[in-house]
Tab-separated table of C-alpha atoms in Angstrom:
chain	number	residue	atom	x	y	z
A	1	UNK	CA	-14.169	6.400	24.741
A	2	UNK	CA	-16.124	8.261	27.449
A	3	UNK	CA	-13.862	8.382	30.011
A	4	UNK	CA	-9.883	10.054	29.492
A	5	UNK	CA	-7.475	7.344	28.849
A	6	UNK	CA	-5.328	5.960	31.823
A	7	UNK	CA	-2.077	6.776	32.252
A	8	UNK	CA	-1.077	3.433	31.027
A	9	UNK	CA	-3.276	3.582	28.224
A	10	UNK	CA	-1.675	6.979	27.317
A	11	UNK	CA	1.994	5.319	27.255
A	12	UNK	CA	0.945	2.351	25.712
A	13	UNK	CA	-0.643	4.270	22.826
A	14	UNK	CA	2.907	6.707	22.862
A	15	UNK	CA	5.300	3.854	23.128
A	16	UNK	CA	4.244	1.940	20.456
A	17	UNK	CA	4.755	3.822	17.049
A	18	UNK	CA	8.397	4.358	18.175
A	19	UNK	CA	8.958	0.408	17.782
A	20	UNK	CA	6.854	-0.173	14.719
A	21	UNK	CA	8.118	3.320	13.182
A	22	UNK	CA	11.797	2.460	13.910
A	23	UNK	CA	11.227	-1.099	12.322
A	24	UNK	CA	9.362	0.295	9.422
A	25	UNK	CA	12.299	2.963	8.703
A	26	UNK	CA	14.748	-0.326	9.000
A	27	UNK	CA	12.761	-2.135	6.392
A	28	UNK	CA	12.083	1.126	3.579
A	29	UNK	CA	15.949	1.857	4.000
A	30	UNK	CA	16.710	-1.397	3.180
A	31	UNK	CA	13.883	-1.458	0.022
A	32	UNK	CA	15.588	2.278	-1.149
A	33	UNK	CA	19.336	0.818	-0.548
A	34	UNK	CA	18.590	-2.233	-2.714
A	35	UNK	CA	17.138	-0.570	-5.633
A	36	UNK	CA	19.214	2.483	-5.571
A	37	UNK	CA	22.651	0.733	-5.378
A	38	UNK	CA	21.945	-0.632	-8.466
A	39	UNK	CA	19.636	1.802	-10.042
A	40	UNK	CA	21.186	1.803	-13.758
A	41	UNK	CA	19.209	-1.467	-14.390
A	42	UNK	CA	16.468	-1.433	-11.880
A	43	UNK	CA	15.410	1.723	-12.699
A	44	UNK	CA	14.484	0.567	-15.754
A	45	UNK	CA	11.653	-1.190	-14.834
A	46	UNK	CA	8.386	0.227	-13.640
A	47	UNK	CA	8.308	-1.895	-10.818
A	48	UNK	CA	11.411	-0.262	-9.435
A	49	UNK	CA	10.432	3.172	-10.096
A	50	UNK	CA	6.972	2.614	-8.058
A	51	UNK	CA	8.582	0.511	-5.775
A	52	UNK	CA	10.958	3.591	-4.619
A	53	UNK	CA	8.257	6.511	-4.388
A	54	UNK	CA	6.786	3.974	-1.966
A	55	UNK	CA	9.825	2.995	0.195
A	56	UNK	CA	10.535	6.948	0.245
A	57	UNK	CA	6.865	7.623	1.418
A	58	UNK	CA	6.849	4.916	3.951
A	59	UNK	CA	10.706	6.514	5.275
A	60	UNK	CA	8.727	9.745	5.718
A	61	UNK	CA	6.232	8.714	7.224
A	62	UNK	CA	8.007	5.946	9.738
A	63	UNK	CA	9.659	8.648	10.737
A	64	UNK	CA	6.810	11.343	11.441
A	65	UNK	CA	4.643	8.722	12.843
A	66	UNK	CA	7.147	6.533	14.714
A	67	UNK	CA	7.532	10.217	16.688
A	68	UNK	CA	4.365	9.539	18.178
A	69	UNK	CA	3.189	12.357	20.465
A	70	UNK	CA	6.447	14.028	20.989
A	71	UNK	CA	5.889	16.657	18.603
A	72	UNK	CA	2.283	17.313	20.114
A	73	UNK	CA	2.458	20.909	21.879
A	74	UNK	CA	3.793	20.391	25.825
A	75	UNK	CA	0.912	20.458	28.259
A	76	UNK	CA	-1.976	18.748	26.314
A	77	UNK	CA	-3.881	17.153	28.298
A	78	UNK	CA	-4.088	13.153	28.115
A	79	UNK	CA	-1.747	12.574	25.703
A	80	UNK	CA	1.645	11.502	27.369
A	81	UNK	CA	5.320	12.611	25.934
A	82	UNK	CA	3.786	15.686	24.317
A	83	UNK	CA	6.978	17.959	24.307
A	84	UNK	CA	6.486	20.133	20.963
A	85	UNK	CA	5.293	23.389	20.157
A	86	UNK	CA	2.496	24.391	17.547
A	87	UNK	CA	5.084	24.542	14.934
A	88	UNK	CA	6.277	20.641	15.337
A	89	UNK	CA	2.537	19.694	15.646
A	90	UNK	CA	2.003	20.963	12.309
A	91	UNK	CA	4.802	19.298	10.821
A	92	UNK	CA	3.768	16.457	11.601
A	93	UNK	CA	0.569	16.963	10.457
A	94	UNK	CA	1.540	17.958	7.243
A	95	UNK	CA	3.872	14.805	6.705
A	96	UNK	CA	1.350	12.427	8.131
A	97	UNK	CA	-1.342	13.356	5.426
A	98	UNK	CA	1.454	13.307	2.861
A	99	UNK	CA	1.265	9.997	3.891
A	100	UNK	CA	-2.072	9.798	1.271
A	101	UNK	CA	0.626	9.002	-1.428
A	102	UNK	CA	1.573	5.899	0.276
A	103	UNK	CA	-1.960	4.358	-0.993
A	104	UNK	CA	-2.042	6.537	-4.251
A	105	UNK	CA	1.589	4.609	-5.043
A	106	UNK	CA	0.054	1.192	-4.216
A	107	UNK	CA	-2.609	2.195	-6.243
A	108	UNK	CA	0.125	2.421	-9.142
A	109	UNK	CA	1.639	-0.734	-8.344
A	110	UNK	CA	-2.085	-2.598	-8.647
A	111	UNK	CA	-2.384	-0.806	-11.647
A	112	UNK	CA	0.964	-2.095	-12.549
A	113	UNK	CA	0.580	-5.696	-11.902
A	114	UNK	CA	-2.873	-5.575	-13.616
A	115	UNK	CA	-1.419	-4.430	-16.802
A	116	UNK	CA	1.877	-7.351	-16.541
A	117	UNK	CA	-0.669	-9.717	-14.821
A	118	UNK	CA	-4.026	-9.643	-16.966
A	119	UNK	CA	-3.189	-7.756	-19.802
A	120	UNK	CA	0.476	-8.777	-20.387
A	121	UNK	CA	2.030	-5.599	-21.418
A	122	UNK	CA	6.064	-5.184	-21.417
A	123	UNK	CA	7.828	-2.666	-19.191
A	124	UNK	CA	8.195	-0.638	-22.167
A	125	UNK	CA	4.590	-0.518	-23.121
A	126	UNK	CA	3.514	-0.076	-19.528
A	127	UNK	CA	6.420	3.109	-18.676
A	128	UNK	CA	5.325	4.516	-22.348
A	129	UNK	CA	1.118	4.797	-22.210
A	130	UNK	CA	0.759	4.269	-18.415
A	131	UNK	CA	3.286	5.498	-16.233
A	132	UNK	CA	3.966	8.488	-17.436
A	133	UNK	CA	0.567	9.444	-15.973
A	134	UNK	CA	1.331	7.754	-12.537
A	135	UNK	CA	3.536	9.666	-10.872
A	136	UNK	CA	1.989	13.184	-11.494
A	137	UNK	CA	-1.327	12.802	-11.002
A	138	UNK	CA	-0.548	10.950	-7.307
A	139	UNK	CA	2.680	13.571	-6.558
A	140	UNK	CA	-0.097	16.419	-7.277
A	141	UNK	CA	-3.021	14.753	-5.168
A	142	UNK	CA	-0.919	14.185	-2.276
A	143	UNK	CA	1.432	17.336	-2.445
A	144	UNK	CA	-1.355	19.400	-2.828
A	145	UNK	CA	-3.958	17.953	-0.339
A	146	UNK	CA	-1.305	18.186	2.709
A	147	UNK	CA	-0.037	21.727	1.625
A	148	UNK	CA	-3.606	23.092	1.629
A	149	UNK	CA	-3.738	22.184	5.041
A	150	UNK	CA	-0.934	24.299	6.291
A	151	UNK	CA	-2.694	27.880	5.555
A	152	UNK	CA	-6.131	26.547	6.911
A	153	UNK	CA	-4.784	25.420	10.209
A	154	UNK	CA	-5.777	21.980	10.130
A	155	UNK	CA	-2.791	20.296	11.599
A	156	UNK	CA	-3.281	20.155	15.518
A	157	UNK	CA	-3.126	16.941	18.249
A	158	UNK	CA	-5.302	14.144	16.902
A	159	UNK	CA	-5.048	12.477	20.330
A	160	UNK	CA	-2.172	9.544	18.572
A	161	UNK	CA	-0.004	12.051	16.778
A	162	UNK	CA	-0.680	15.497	15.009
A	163	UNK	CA	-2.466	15.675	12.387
A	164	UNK	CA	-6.071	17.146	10.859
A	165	UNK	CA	-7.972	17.974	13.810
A	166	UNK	CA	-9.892	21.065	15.879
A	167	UNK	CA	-7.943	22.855	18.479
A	168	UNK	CA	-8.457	23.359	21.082
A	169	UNK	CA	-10.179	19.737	21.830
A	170	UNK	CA	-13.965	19.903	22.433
A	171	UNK	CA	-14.212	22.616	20.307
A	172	UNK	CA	-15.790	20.549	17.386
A	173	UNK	CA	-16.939	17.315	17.239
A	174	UNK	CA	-16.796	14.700	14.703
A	175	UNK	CA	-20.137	15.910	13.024
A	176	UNK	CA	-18.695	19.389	12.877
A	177	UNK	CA	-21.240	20.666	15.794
A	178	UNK	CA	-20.037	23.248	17.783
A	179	UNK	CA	-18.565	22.565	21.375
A	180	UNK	CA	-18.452	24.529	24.315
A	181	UNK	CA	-15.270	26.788	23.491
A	182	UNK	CA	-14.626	28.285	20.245
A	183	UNK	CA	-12.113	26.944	18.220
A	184	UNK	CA	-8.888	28.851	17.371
A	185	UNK	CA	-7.270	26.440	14.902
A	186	UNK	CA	-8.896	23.231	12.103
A	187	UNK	CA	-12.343	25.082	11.495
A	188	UNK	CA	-14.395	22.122	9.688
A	189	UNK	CA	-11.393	19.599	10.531
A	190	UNK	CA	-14.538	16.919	10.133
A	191	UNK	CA	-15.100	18.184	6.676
A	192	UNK	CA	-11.289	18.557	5.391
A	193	UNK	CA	-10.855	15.103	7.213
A	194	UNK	CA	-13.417	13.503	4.234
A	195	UNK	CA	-12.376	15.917	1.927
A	196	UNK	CA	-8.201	15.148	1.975
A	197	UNK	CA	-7.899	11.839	3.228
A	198	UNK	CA	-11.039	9.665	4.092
A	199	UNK	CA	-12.786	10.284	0.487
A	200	UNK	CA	-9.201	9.743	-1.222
A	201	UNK	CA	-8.136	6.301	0.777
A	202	UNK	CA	-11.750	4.725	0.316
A	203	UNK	CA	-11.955	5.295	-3.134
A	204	UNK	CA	-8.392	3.931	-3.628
A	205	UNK	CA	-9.393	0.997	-1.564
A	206	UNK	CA	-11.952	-0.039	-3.805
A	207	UNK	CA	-10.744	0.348	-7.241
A	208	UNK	CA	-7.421	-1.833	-5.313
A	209	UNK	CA	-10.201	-4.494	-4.841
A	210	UNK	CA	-11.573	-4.415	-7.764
A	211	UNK	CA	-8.014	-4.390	-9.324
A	212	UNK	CA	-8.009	-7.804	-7.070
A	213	UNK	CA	-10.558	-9.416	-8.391
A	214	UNK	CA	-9.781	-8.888	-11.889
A	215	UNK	CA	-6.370	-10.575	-11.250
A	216	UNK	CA	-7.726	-13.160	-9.238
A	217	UNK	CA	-10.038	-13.946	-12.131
A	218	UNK	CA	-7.382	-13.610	-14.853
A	219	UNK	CA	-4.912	-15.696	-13.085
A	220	UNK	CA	-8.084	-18.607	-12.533
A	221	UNK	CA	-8.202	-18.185	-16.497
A	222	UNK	CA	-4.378	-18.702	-16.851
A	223	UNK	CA	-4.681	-21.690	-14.895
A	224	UNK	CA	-7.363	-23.361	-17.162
A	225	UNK	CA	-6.097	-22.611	-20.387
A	226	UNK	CA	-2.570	-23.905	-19.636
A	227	UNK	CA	-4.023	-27.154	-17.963
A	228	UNK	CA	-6.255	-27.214	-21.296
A	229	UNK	CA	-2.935	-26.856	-23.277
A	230	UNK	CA	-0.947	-29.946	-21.518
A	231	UNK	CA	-3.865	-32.188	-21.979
A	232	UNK	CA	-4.296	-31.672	-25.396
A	233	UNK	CA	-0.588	-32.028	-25.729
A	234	UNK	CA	-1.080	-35.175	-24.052
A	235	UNK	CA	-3.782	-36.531	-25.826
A	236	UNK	CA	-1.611	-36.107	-29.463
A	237	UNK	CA	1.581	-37.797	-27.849
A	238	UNK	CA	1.718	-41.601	-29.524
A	239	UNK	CA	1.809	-44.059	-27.429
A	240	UNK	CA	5.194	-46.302	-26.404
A	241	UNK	CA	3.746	-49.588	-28.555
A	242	UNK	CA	2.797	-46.916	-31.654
A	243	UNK	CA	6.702	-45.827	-31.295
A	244	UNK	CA	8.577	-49.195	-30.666
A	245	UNK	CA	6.148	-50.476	-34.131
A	246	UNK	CA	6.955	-47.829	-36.172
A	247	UNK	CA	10.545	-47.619	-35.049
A	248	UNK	CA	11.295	-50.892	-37.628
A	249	UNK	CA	10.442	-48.786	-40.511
A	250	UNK	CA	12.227	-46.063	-42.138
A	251	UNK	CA	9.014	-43.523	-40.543
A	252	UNK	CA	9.214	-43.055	-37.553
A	253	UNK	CA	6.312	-40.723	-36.313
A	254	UNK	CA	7.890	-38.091	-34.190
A	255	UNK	CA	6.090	-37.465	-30.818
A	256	UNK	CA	4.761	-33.771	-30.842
A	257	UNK	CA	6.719	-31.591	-28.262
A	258	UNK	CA	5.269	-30.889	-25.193
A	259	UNK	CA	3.437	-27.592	-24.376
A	260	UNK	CA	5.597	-24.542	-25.699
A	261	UNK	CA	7.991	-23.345	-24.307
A	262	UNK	CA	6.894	-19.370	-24.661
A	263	UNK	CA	3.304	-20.258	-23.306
A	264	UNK	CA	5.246	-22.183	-19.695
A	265	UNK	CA	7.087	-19.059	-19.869
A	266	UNK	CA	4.070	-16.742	-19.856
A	267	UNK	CA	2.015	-19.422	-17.421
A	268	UNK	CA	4.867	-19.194	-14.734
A	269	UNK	CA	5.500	-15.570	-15.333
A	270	UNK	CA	1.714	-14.967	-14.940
A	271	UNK	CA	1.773	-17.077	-11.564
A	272	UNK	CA	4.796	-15.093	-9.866
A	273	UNK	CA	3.039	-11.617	-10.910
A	274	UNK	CA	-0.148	-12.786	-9.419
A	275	UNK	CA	1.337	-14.080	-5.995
A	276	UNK	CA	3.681	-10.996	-5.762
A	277	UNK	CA	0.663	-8.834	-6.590
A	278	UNK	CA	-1.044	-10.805	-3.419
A	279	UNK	CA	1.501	-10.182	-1.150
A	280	UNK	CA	1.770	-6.519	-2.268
A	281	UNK	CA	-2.288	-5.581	-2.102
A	282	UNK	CA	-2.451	-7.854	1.322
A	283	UNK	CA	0.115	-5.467	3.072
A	284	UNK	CA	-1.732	-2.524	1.478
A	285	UNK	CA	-4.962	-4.010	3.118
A	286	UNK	CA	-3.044	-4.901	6.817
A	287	UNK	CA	-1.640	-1.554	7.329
A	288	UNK	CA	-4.435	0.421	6.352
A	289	UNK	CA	-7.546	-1.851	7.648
A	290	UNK	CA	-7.208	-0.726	11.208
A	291	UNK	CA	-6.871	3.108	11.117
A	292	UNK	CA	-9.537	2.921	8.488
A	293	UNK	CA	-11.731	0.965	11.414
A	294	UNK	CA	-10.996	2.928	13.948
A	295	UNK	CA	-11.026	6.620	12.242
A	296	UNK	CA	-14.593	5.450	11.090
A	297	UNK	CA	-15.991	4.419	14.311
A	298	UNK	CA	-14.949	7.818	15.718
A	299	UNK	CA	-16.634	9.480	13.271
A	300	UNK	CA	-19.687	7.621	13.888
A	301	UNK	CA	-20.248	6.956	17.424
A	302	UNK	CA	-17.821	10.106	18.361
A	303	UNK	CA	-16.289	7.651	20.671
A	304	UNK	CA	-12.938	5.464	20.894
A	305	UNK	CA	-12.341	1.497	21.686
A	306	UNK	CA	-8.966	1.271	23.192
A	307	UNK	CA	-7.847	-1.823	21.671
A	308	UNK	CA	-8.531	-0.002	18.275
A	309	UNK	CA	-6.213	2.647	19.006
A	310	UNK	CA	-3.442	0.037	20.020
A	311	UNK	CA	-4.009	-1.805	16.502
A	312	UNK	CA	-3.922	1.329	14.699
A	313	UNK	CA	-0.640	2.697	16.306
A	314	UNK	CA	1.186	-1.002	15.402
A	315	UNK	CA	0.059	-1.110	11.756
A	316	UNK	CA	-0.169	2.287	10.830
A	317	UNK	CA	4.085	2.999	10.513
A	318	UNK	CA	5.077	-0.582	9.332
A	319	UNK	CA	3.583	-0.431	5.762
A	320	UNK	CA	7.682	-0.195	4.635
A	321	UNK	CA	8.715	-3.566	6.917
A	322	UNK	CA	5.938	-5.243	5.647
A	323	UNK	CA	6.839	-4.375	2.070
A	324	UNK	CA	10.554	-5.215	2.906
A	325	UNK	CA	9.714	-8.941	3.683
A	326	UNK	CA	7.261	-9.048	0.780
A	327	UNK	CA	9.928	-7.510	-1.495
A	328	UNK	CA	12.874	-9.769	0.128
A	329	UNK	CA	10.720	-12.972	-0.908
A	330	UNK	CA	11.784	-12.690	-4.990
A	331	UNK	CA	11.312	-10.759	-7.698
A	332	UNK	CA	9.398	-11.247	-11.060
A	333	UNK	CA	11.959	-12.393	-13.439
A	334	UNK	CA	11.713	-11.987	-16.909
C-alpha cells in the first residue's frame, strides 16, 4: 500500500501468526505423535512416511512463522514487535523458505494417491519404483534452495516475518530497479524470490491440479463401471416366480451372486482414496492460495492490500491444523 501501515494494522498483522502458528504446531504434534507412537506398522506404508516429512515441515515452520516479527532486527521501522538482531532475521529466513518442502511433500502425497487412486498400485509397488525417488529429490530442492540463501544474504525483514528480501527497504523494488540507497544485504532478492520459491510453488501447483483432475476423472470412471457392474448383475438375477417354479423340480437354477466381492472392495477403496485425496489437495490449495495472491500482487503493482496481508498471516502457519482435522477424519483402510 502507499501509505505505512497503522499502528493497528502493524499489530494486527504481528498478532496473528502467533495464534494460527501455535494452533498449527498443536495440530502437526498431534499428526507426528500419532504416527510415531506406533511407527513399526505405520511406517510401513507410504502414506505414513509422507505424511511425517509433512507434519515435521509444518512443526518447523509453525514455529518460525508463528514468531511473526519478533525475530525481525529491533528498530525497523513499521513493523511492530521487531526485537531480533540480523542473525535471528536470517534464521528465520532460512526456515521459512525451507518451508518450499511443505508443497514439494504434498506434491508426493498427490503423487501418492494418484498411483493408489487411478492406477491402483500396492504400498509395496508404490515404496519400491516411486518413493524411493520422493524423498531425495524434494529433501535436495528444498535443503539446497534455503541454504543458498544464507551466503548470498537474502534473508532480511519481508515486512510479515524475515525472509528473502532487500535490506535496507527501498533499496530495490519488486522489479529489481534500483532505489534511492544502496543496498547492503538480498542483491536481486526479486530474482532469487522467482528463482527459489515463486517458480518452485507454481509449478508444483499445477502439476497438483492436474494430478486433480486425473483423479477426479478416474474416480467418475470408477463410478460408472461399478454402477455398470450391479446392473448387469441385476439384469441376470431370475426372477421370484422363475425361482418358486423351478423350486418343485430337482433343478433349481441358482441366482448368480451379486457384484464381487473384490471389485466392492476396490470401488469403496477407490472412493475413500479419492475423498481423502480431496481433503488433502483442498488444504494444500487453502493455505497456500492467499500468500500466493498476495506475494503476486506485490510483485505486480509493487503495492499491498491490507486485508491480503491479514489472510496471508492466518493461512500461511496452519497448513499442519488443517491436515490434523483432515487426517483425524479416517484413514484408507485396506
Amino acid at each position: 500500500m502507499t501509505q505505512p501501515l497503522t499502528e493497528l494494522q502493524q499489530k494486527t498483522l504481528s498478532i496473528i501468526p502467533h495464534i494460527t502458528g501455535t494452533m498449527s504446531i498443536l495440530g502437526a504434534t498431534s499428526i507426528m505423535y500419532d504416527i510415531l507412537s506406533d511407527w513399526k506398522e505405520k511406517l510401513n506404508s507410504p502414506y505414513y512416511r509422507i505424511l511425517l516429512v509433512i507434519s515435521c515441515v509444518d512443526l518447523s515452520s509453525s514455529f518460525w512463522l508463528g514468531l511473526s516479527t519478533w525475530p525481525v532486527p529491533r528498530g525497523t521501522a513499521n513493523v511492530y514487535g521487531a526485537v531480533g538482531t540480523t542473525a535471528s532475521c536470517s534464521a528465520q529466513g532460512f526456515f521459512s523458505q525451507l518451508n518450499l518442502l511443505g508443497p514439494l511433500y504434498n506434491l508426493n502425497l498427490a503423487l501418492y494417491y494418484l498411483l493408489l487412486g487411478k492406477y491402483h498400485l500396492t504400498d509395496e509397488e508404490i515404496s519400491e519404483r516411486y518413493e524411493r525417488y520422493m524423498h531425495p529429490i524434494s529433501l535436495t530442492i528444498g535443503i539446497v534452495f534455503a541454504i543458498a540463501g544464507l551466503p548470498l544474504t537474502l534473508y532480511n525483514n519481508a515486512n510479515l516475518w524475515c525472509w528473502i528480501a532487500p535490506y535496507p527497504a527501498g533499496c530495490e523494488d519488486n522489479n529489481g530497479q534500483h532505489g534511492d540507497v544502496p543496498c547492503e544485504r538480498g542483491h536481486d532478492a526479486w530474482l532469487y524470490r522467482w528463482l527459489f520459491f515463486y517458480c518452485p510453488l507454481w509449478i508444483i501447483i499445477v502439476t497438483v491440479t492436474v494430478i486433480l483432475i486425473m483423479l477426479i476423472r478416474s474416480a467418475v470412471s470408477d463410478e460408472r463401471r461399478f454402477i455398470a457392474l450391479q446392473k448387469e448383475t441385476r439384469s441376470k438375477r431370475p426372477s421370484t416366480r422363475l425361482i418358486e417354479t423351478a423350486s418343485s423340480t430337482d433343478d433349481i437354477p441358482v441366482p448368480p451372486a451379486p457384484v464381487d466381492m473384490n471389485e466392492t472392495h476396490r470401488y469403496e477403496r477407490s472412493r475413500q482414496t479419492f475423498r481423502q485425496a480431496m481433503f488433502y489437495l483442498g488444504v494444500f490449495y487453502l493455505t497456500w492460495v492467499f500468500q500466493t495472491v498476495n506475494r503476486l500482487y506485490q510483485l505486480i503493482t509493487g503495492d499491498s492490500v491490507f486485508i491480503l496481508l491479514v489472510l496471508h498471516t492466518i493461512f500461511a502457519p496452519l497448513h499442519g491444523f488443517f491436515n490434523f482435522i483432515v487426517y483425524r477424519h479416517g484413514q484408507i483402510t485396506v
